[in-house]
Amino acid sequence: MGKLEIMALLEIKNLVKNYGEVTALNGIDLSVKKGEVVVILGPSGCGKSTLLRCINGLEEIKSGELTLQNYGKLGKDISWVEVRQHIGMVFQSYELFSHMSVIDNILLGPMKVQKRKREEVEKQADELLKRVGLYDRKNAYPRELSGGQKQRIAIVRSLCMNPEIMLFDEVTAALDPEMVREVLDVILNLAKEGMTMLIVTHEMGFARQVADRIVFMDKGEIIEQDIPEYFFTNPKTDRAKAFLNILNYESRGTDYEQNI
Amino acid sequence: MGLGILFQGSNFERLLGGLGVTAEIAFVSVFFACILGVLLGIVMTSRNKIIRFWCRFYLEVVRIIPLLVLLFLVYFGFAKWFNAHLDGVLVCIVVFVFWGAAEMGDLVRGALTSIEKHQVEAAYALGLSKMQTFIYILLPQSLKRVTPGAINLFTRMVKTSSLAMLIGVLEVIKVGQQIIETSLFTDPSAALWIYGVIFVLYFVICYPLSLFSKYLESRWEN
């Protein structure tokens, strides 16, 4: 108290999400400051993706509160349709609209939802496309693009809505290894520019490089939060240690019997 | 002899007149079946169990009852129960729309539910409303998937319109039979020629539909 704190851009309080009997998220508290890059790690099925989907209103929550600075409680003070204009999301499987060209994919949201003028949006789209190196594919159709290109377009599509927060849900998980880099570079650049982001990923090296804070989840709960330096070198909890050890099998030597 | 019978008297005009009736029944039915089918298809994707049950019931009724029975029920049934005569063409169109809307609805439902859930989520994530998502994403994508089945249904409706003659509609086959019957003794091979011509006439109606379907599919492919 008494200390001046920067108000969080996104505040999540006691978020609970059920799938029938199964509790997917069990009381999540998380606040994200403006410009912060939060990387969420954890074993599969721990609820990382579900958390992102809840933030974007794609899943109905059982209880809890999500508050966006200047707008209020999500789904109550501000409708989900409007929330999504402020919080962009990119999916693992890109999900470009297959019946539309790249530029139409990008223009759809800004023009139909935000009712902006075509010329103005297209100018912004051109700039973004140039930045991700895909300006020459502007009129291509999604099926003519590689996975990495599709994902970069999907990011541009989301960015063109001028969101305040971006959610990345395992955006490189479906990509061939040589295409992972080009997508991660785009995200790294966004981080440098000060975009607020929540990222779910399995790329540990990338997580370490891009994150301001690592959030480690297991079984629907946040187990540990720390700056990447400490999290990766000296995790506090056993579960985080176990998780990192499974990933670092190389460092345990080549005696496989010993590893079992 | 031979094809000559076609040009005796007003035979050819009468055949074309019959073809006109056939086309009228088929295309008016297809038009309304299309519109109602799309609406029904949307309704069928509803999560409401009662709505789903009645849609299912309707579809099963159409599938189980032979079309001819439906035609008789409406045409003769209406006359008997309400003591009123309905025009055969009108009865045909009503029954065909009843049939076509059900099948079209099921095709549209199938296409709509076959669109990946993630495509819809991606649209939501861009801030599109449910209605906008339907108009800009679901409808265009399912249109492409519904085309082959729909064209198949339409050509079936064209061909099945020949049942109309059984409730006294003078469509192309009935006219053909009349021509054959009048020349039964003078020209025994008339049946071959007249049915041959009718075959070509049906082909003339149905083939453009197939071409149109191919055109649409290739256009959406590129």
mmCIF file of C-alpha atoms in Angstrom, chain A residues 7-228:
data_model
loop_
_atom_site.group_PDB
_atom_site.id
_atom_site.type_symbol
_atom_site.label_atom_id
_atom_site.label_comp_id
_atom_site.label_asym_id
_atom_site.label_seq_id
_atom_site.Cartn_x
_atom_site.Cartn_y
_atom_site.Cartn_z
ATOM 1 C CA MET A 7 -2.612 -0.560 -13.170
ATOM 2 C CA ALA A 8 -2.762 -3.821 -15.054
ATOM 3 C CA LEU A 9 -3.999 -3.724 -18.644
ATOM 4 C CA LEU A 10 -5.636 -7.096 -18.184
ATOM 5 C CA GLU A 11 -6.636 -8.416 -14.806
ATOM 6 C CA ILE A 12 -7.838 -11.987 -14.327
ATOM 7 C CA LYS A 13 -9.356 -12.870 -10.977
ATOM 8 C CA ASN A 14 -10.208 -16.333 -9.736
ATOM 9 C CA LEU A 15 -11.086 -17.687 -13.156
ATOM 10 C CA VAL A 16 -12.729 -21.121 -13.092
ATOM 11 C CA LYS A 17 -13.600 -23.123 -16.187
ATOM 12 C CA ASN A 18 -15.279 -26.528 -16.293
ATOM 13 C CA TYR A 19 -15.818 -29.054 -19.034
ATOM 14 C CA GLY A 20 -18.648 -30.986 -17.438
ATOM 15 C CA GLU A 21 -17.090 -32.696 -14.431
ATOM 16 C CA VAL A 22 -13.547 -31.850 -15.414
ATOM 17 C CA THR A 23 -12.075 -28.650 -14.051
ATOM 18 C CA ALA A 24 -9.898 -27.161 -16.762
ATOM 19 C CA LEU A 25 -8.985 -23.940 -14.967
ATOM 20 C CA ASN A 26 -9.076 -23.811 -11.207
ATOM 21 C CA GLY A 27 -8.908 -20.287 -9.857
ATOM 22 C CA ILE A 28 -6.500 -18.456 -12.132
ATOM 23 C CA ASP A 29 -5.241 -15.044 -10.975
ATOM 24 C CA LEU A 30 -3.113 -13.187 -13.457
ATOM 25 C CA SER A 31 -2.489 -9.589 -14.302
ATOM 26 C CA VAL A 32 -0.736 -8.354 -17.385
ATOM 27 C CA LYS A 33 0.733 -4.865 -17.633
ATOM 28 C CA LYS A 34 0.828 -2.799 -20.760
ATOM 29 C CA GLY A 35 3.731 -3.779 -22.954
ATOM 30 C CA GLU A 36 4.422 -6.937 -21.025
ATOM 31 C CA VAL A 37 5.118 -10.237 -22.749
ATOM 32 C CA VAL A 38 3.863 -13.173 -20.731
ATOM 33 C CA VAL A 39 4.736 -16.669 -21.871
ATOM 34 C CA ILE A 40 2.611 -19.463 -20.493
ATOM 35 C CA LEU A 41 4.313 -22.842 -20.204
ATOM 36 C CA GLY A 42 3.142 -26.171 -18.936
ATOM 37 C CA PRO A 43 2.549 -29.800 -19.842
ATOM 38 C CA SER A 44 -0.151 -30.554 -22.384
ATOM 39 C CA GLY A 45 -3.632 -30.509 -20.928
ATOM 40 C CA CYS A 46 -2.654 -28.083 -18.193
ATOM 41 C CA GLY A 47 -5.142 -25.470 -19.408
ATOM 42 C CA LYS A 48 -2.830 -22.973 -21.139
ATOM 43 C CA SER A 49 -4.816 -22.871 -24.357
ATOM 44 C CA THR A 50 -8.089 -22.875 -22.453
ATOM 45 C CA LEU A 51 -6.919 -19.816 -20.545
ATOM 46 C CA LEU A 52 -6.257 -17.929 -23.777
ATOM 47 C CA ARG A 53 -9.595 -19.005 -25.192
ATOM 48 C CA CYS A 54 -11.358 -17.778 -22.062
ATOM 49 C CA ILE A 55 -9.674 -14.401 -22.351
ATOM 50 C CA ASN A 56 -11.085 -14.096 -25.858
ATOM 51 C CA GLY A 57 -14.548 -15.337 -24.939
ATOM 52 C CA LEU A 58 -14.326 -18.484 -27.014
ATOM 53 C CA GLU A 59 -15.072 -20.544 -23.916
ATOM 54 C CA GLU A 60 -17.766 -19.868 -21.397
ATOM 55 C CA ILE A 61 -16.353 -19.515 -17.924
ATOM 56 C CA LYS A 62 -17.923 -20.849 -14.772
ATOM 57 C CA SER A 63 -16.861 -18.067 -12.476
ATOM 58 C CA GLY A 64 -14.275 -15.352 -12.114
ATOM 59 C CA GLU A 65 -13.677 -11.942 -13.520
ATOM 60 C CA LEU A 66 -11.662 -10.625 -16.409
ATOM 61 C CA THR A 67 -11.127 -6.880 -16.547
ATOM 62 C CA LEU A 68 -9.654 -4.860 -19.357
ATOM 63 C CA GLN A 69 -8.304 -1.443 -18.425
ATOM 64 C CA ASN A 70 -10.523 1.460 -19.574
ATOM 65 C CA TYR A 71 -13.299 -0.905 -20.663
ATOM 66 C CA GLY A 72 -14.363 -2.858 -17.590
ATOM 67 C CA LYS A 73 -15.423 -6.435 -17.053
ATOM 68 C CA LEU A 74 -15.300 -8.596 -20.147
ATOM 69 C CA GLY A 75 -18.632 -10.023 -21.231
ATOM 70 C CA LYS A 76 -20.447 -7.735 -18.778
ATOM 71 C CA ASP A 77 -19.417 -4.086 -19.096
ATOM 72 C CA ILE A 78 -18.207 -4.751 -22.616
ATOM 73 C CA SER A 79 -19.554 -7.364 -25.033
ATOM 74 C CA TRP A 80 -17.309 -10.170 -26.243
ATOM 75 C CA VAL A 81 -17.715 -8.965 -29.813
ATOM 76 C CA GLU A 82 -16.145 -5.676 -28.739
ATOM 77 C CA VAL A 83 -13.570 -7.319 -26.487
ATOM 78 C CA ARG A 84 -12.211 -9.200 -29.469
ATOM 79 C CA GLN A 85 -11.485 -5.941 -31.255
ATOM 80 C CA HIS A 86 -9.115 -5.063 -28.427
ATOM 81 C CA ILE A 87 -7.724 -8.540 -27.851
ATOM 82 C CA GLY A 88 -6.483 -10.292 -30.983
ATOM 83 C CA MET A 89 -5.885 -14.003 -31.168
ATOM 84 C CA VAL A 90 -3.802 -16.192 -33.448
ATOM 85 C CA PHE A 91 -4.398 -19.936 -33.605
ATOM 86 C CA GLN A 92 -2.198 -22.971 -34.023
ATOM 87 C CA SER A 93 -3.821 -23.919 -37.330
ATOM 88 C CA TYR A 94 -3.695 -20.353 -38.819
ATOM 89 C CA GLU A 95 -7.371 -20.446 -39.813
ATOM 90 C CA LEU A 96 -7.176 -18.121 -42.767
ATOM 91 C CA PHE A 97 -10.519 -18.054 -44.545
ATOM 92 C CA SER A 98 -9.930 -20.381 -47.456
ATOM 93 C CA HIS A 99 -12.408 -18.734 -49.822
ATOM 94 C CA MET A 100 -10.786 -15.319 -49.571
ATOM 95 C CA SER A 101 -7.503 -13.921 -50.841
ATOM 96 C CA VAL A 102 -4.861 -12.774 -48.383
ATOM 97 C CA ILE A 103 -5.877 -9.135 -48.575
ATOM 98 C CA ASP A 104 -9.588 -9.931 -48.206
ATOM 99 C CA ASN A 105 -8.766 -12.021 -45.148
ATOM 100 C CA ILE A 106 -6.999 -9.025 -43.649
ATOM 101 C CA LEU A 107 -9.641 -6.459 -44.641
ATOM 102 C CA LEU A 108 -12.652 -8.416 -43.386
ATOM 103 C CA GLY A 109 -12.449 -7.523 -39.710
ATOM 104 C CA PRO A 110 -11.434 -3.865 -39.988
ATOM 105 C CA MET A 111 -14.023 -3.141 -42.677
ATOM 106 C CA LYS A 112 -17.007 -5.164 -41.478
ATOM 107 C CA VAL A 113 -16.509 -4.911 -37.730
ATOM 108 C CA GLN A 114 -14.752 -1.578 -37.280
ATOM 109 C CA LYS A 115 -16.399 -0.030 -40.363
ATOM 110 C CA ARG A 116 -13.154 1.541 -41.470
ATOM 111 C CA LYS A 117 -12.531 2.780 -45.011
ATOM 112 C CA ARG A 118 -10.976 0.352 -47.431
ATOM 113 C CA GLU A 119 -8.157 2.658 -48.579
ATOM 114 C CA GLU A 120 -7.051 3.371 -45.037
ATOM 115 C CA VAL A 121 -7.090 -0.285 -43.944
ATOM 116 C CA GLU A 122 -5.397 -1.419 -47.121
ATOM 117 C CA LYS A 123 -2.589 1.067 -46.554
ATOM 118 C CA GLN A 124 -2.047 -0.322 -43.078
ATOM 119 C CA ALA A 125 -2.307 -3.894 -44.399
ATOM 120 C CA ASP A 126 0.297 -3.162 -47.088
ATOM 121 C CA GLU A 127 2.688 -1.838 -44.486
ATOM 122 C CA LEU A 128 2.198 -4.824 -42.208
ATOM 123 C CA LEU A 129 2.575 -7.222 -45.116
ATOM 124 C CA LYS A 130 5.842 -5.550 -46.086
ATOM 125 C CA ARG A 131 7.064 -5.900 -42.526
ATOM 126 C CA VAL A 132 6.448 -9.638 -42.476
ATOM 127 C CA GLY A 133 7.902 -9.907 -46.001
ATOM 128 C CA LEU A 134 4.734 -11.072 -47.705
ATOM 129 C CA TYR A 135 3.651 -7.992 -49.653
ATOM 130 C CA ASP A 136 4.074 -9.864 -52.935
ATOM 131 C CA ARG A 137 1.575 -12.524 -51.798
ATOM 132 C CA LYS A 138 -1.128 -9.974 -51.172
ATOM 133 C CA ASN A 139 -3.531 -11.386 -53.764
ATOM 134 C CA ALA A 140 -2.676 -15.045 -53.262
ATOM 135 C CA TYR A 141 -5.119 -17.534 -51.782
ATOM 136 C CA PRO A 142 -4.338 -19.350 -48.534
ATOM 137 C CA ARG A 143 -3.870 -22.715 -50.274
ATOM 138 C CA GLU A 144 -1.015 -21.219 -52.323
ATOM 139 C CA LEU A 145 0.954 -20.361 -49.193
ATOM 140 C CA SER A 146 3.254 -22.372 -46.959
ATOM 141 C CA GLY A 147 2.383 -22.901 -43.318
ATOM 142 C CA GLY A 148 4.797 -20.256 -42.138
ATOM 143 C CA GLN A 149 3.451 -17.743 -44.625
ATOM 144 C CA LYS A 150 -0.121 -18.510 -43.589
ATOM 145 C CA GLN A 151 0.722 -17.974 -39.954
ATOM 146 C CA ARG A 152 2.413 -14.654 -40.680
ATOM 147 C CA ILE A 153 -0.684 -13.556 -42.605
ATOM 148 C CA ALA A 154 -2.871 -14.670 -39.710
ATOM 149 C CA ILE A 155 -0.784 -12.460 -37.414
ATOM 150 C CA VAL A 156 -1.112 -9.518 -39.803
ATOM 151 C CA ARG A 157 -4.855 -10.112 -40.006
ATOM 152 C CA SER A 158 -5.113 -9.872 -36.265
ATOM 153 C CA LEU A 159 -2.770 -6.865 -36.005
ATOM 154 C CA CYS A 160 -4.771 -4.907 -38.551
ATOM 155 C CA MET A 161 -7.564 -4.606 -35.980
ATOM 156 C CA ASN A 162 -5.116 -2.553 -33.869
ATOM 157 C CA PRO A 163 -5.543 -4.747 -30.786
ATOM 158 C CA GLU A 164 -4.102 -3.752 -27.435
ATOM 159 C CA ILE A 165 -3.312 -7.314 -26.481
ATOM 160 C CA MET A 166 -2.345 -10.244 -28.678
ATOM 161 C CA LEU A 167 -2.896 -13.878 -27.734
ATOM 162 C CA PHE A 168 -0.749 -16.504 -29.442
ATOM 163 C CA ASP A 169 -1.960 -20.064 -29.022
ATOM 164 C CA GLU A 170 0.897 -22.447 -29.945
ATOM 165 C CA VAL A 171 1.323 -20.620 -33.224
ATOM 166 C CA THR A 172 4.324 -22.644 -34.316
ATOM 167 C CA ALA A 173 3.156 -26.081 -33.193
ATOM 168 C CA ALA A 174 1.790 -27.045 -36.618
ATOM 169 C CA LEU A 175 4.775 -25.741 -38.577
ATOM 170 C CA ASP A 176 7.742 -27.496 -40.099
ATOM 171 C CA PRO A 177 10.884 -26.716 -38.106
ATOM 172 C CA GLU A 178 12.416 -24.500 -40.792
ATOM 173 C CA MET A 179 9.317 -22.304 -40.814
ATOM 174 C CA VAL A 180 9.157 -21.793 -37.078
ATOM 175 C CA ARG A 181 11.878 -19.170 -37.183
ATOM 176 C CA GLU A 182 10.113 -16.809 -39.587
ATOM 177 C CA VAL A 183 6.994 -16.746 -37.427
ATOM 178 C CA LEU A 184 8.872 -16.328 -34.165
ATOM 179 C CA ASP A 185 10.833 -13.429 -35.674
ATOM 180 C CA VAL A 186 7.576 -11.608 -36.327
ATOM 181 C CA ILE A 187 6.524 -12.084 -32.708
ATOM 182 C CA LEU A 188 9.931 -11.017 -31.413
ATOM 183 C CA ASN A 189 9.640 -7.804 -33.417
ATOM 184 C CA LEU A 190 6.211 -7.176 -31.950
ATOM 185 C CA ALA A 191 7.673 -7.588 -28.494
ATOM 186 C CA LYS A 192 10.372 -5.025 -29.287
ATOM 187 C CA GLU A 193 7.711 -2.575 -30.367
ATOM 188 C CA GLY A 194 6.006 -2.919 -27.022
ATOM 189 C CA MET A 195 2.976 -5.018 -27.908
ATOM 190 C CA THR A 196 1.310 -6.625 -24.924
ATOM 191 C CA MET A 197 1.205 -10.345 -25.512
ATOM 192 C CA LEU A 198 0.209 -13.624 -23.931
ATOM 193 C CA ILE A 199 1.988 -16.473 -25.601
ATOM 194 C CA VAL A 200 1.473 -20.202 -25.242
ATOM 195 C CA THR A 201 4.380 -22.055 -26.776
ATOM 196 C CA HIS A 202 6.548 -25.154 -26.595
ATOM 197 C CA GLU A 203 9.597 -23.380 -27.977
ATOM 198 C CA MET A 204 11.650 -22.984 -24.816
ATOM 199 C CA GLY A 205 14.473 -21.022 -26.394
ATOM 200 C CA PHE A 206 11.985 -18.591 -27.844
ATOM 201 C CA ALA A 207 10.094 -18.324 -24.569
ATOM 202 C CA ARG A 208 13.280 -17.403 -22.777
ATOM 203 C CA GLN A 209 14.172 -14.783 -25.331
ATOM 204 C CA VAL A 210 10.809 -13.076 -25.732
ATOM 205 C CA ALA A 211 9.255 -13.275 -22.287
ATOM 206 C CA ASP A 212 9.225 -10.628 -19.605
ATOM 207 C CA ARG A 213 7.608 -13.168 -17.344
ATOM 208 C CA ILE A 214 7.067 -16.905 -17.466
ATOM 209 C CA VAL A 215 3.854 -18.330 -16.096
ATOM 210 C CA PHE A 216 4.051 -22.049 -15.406
ATOM 211 C CA MET A 217 0.753 -23.918 -15.252
ATOM 212 C CA ASP A 218 -0.185 -27.441 -14.299
ATOM 213 C CA LYS A 219 -3.579 -29.078 -13.861
ATOM 214 C CA GLY A 220 -5.508 -25.862 -14.351
ATOM 215 C CA GLU A 221 -3.539 -23.813 -11.854
ATOM 216 C CA ILE A 222 -0.693 -21.349 -11.989
ATOM 217 C CA ILE A 223 2.155 -23.033 -10.132
ATOM 218 C CA GLU A 224 4.943 -20.565 -10.562
ATOM 219 C CA GLN A 225 5.665 -17.143 -12.060
ATOM 220 C CA ASP A 226 9.060 -15.652 -12.564
ATOM 221 C CA ILE A 227 11.302 -13.793 -14.954
ATOM 222 C CA PRO A 228 12.686 -16.229 -17.537
#
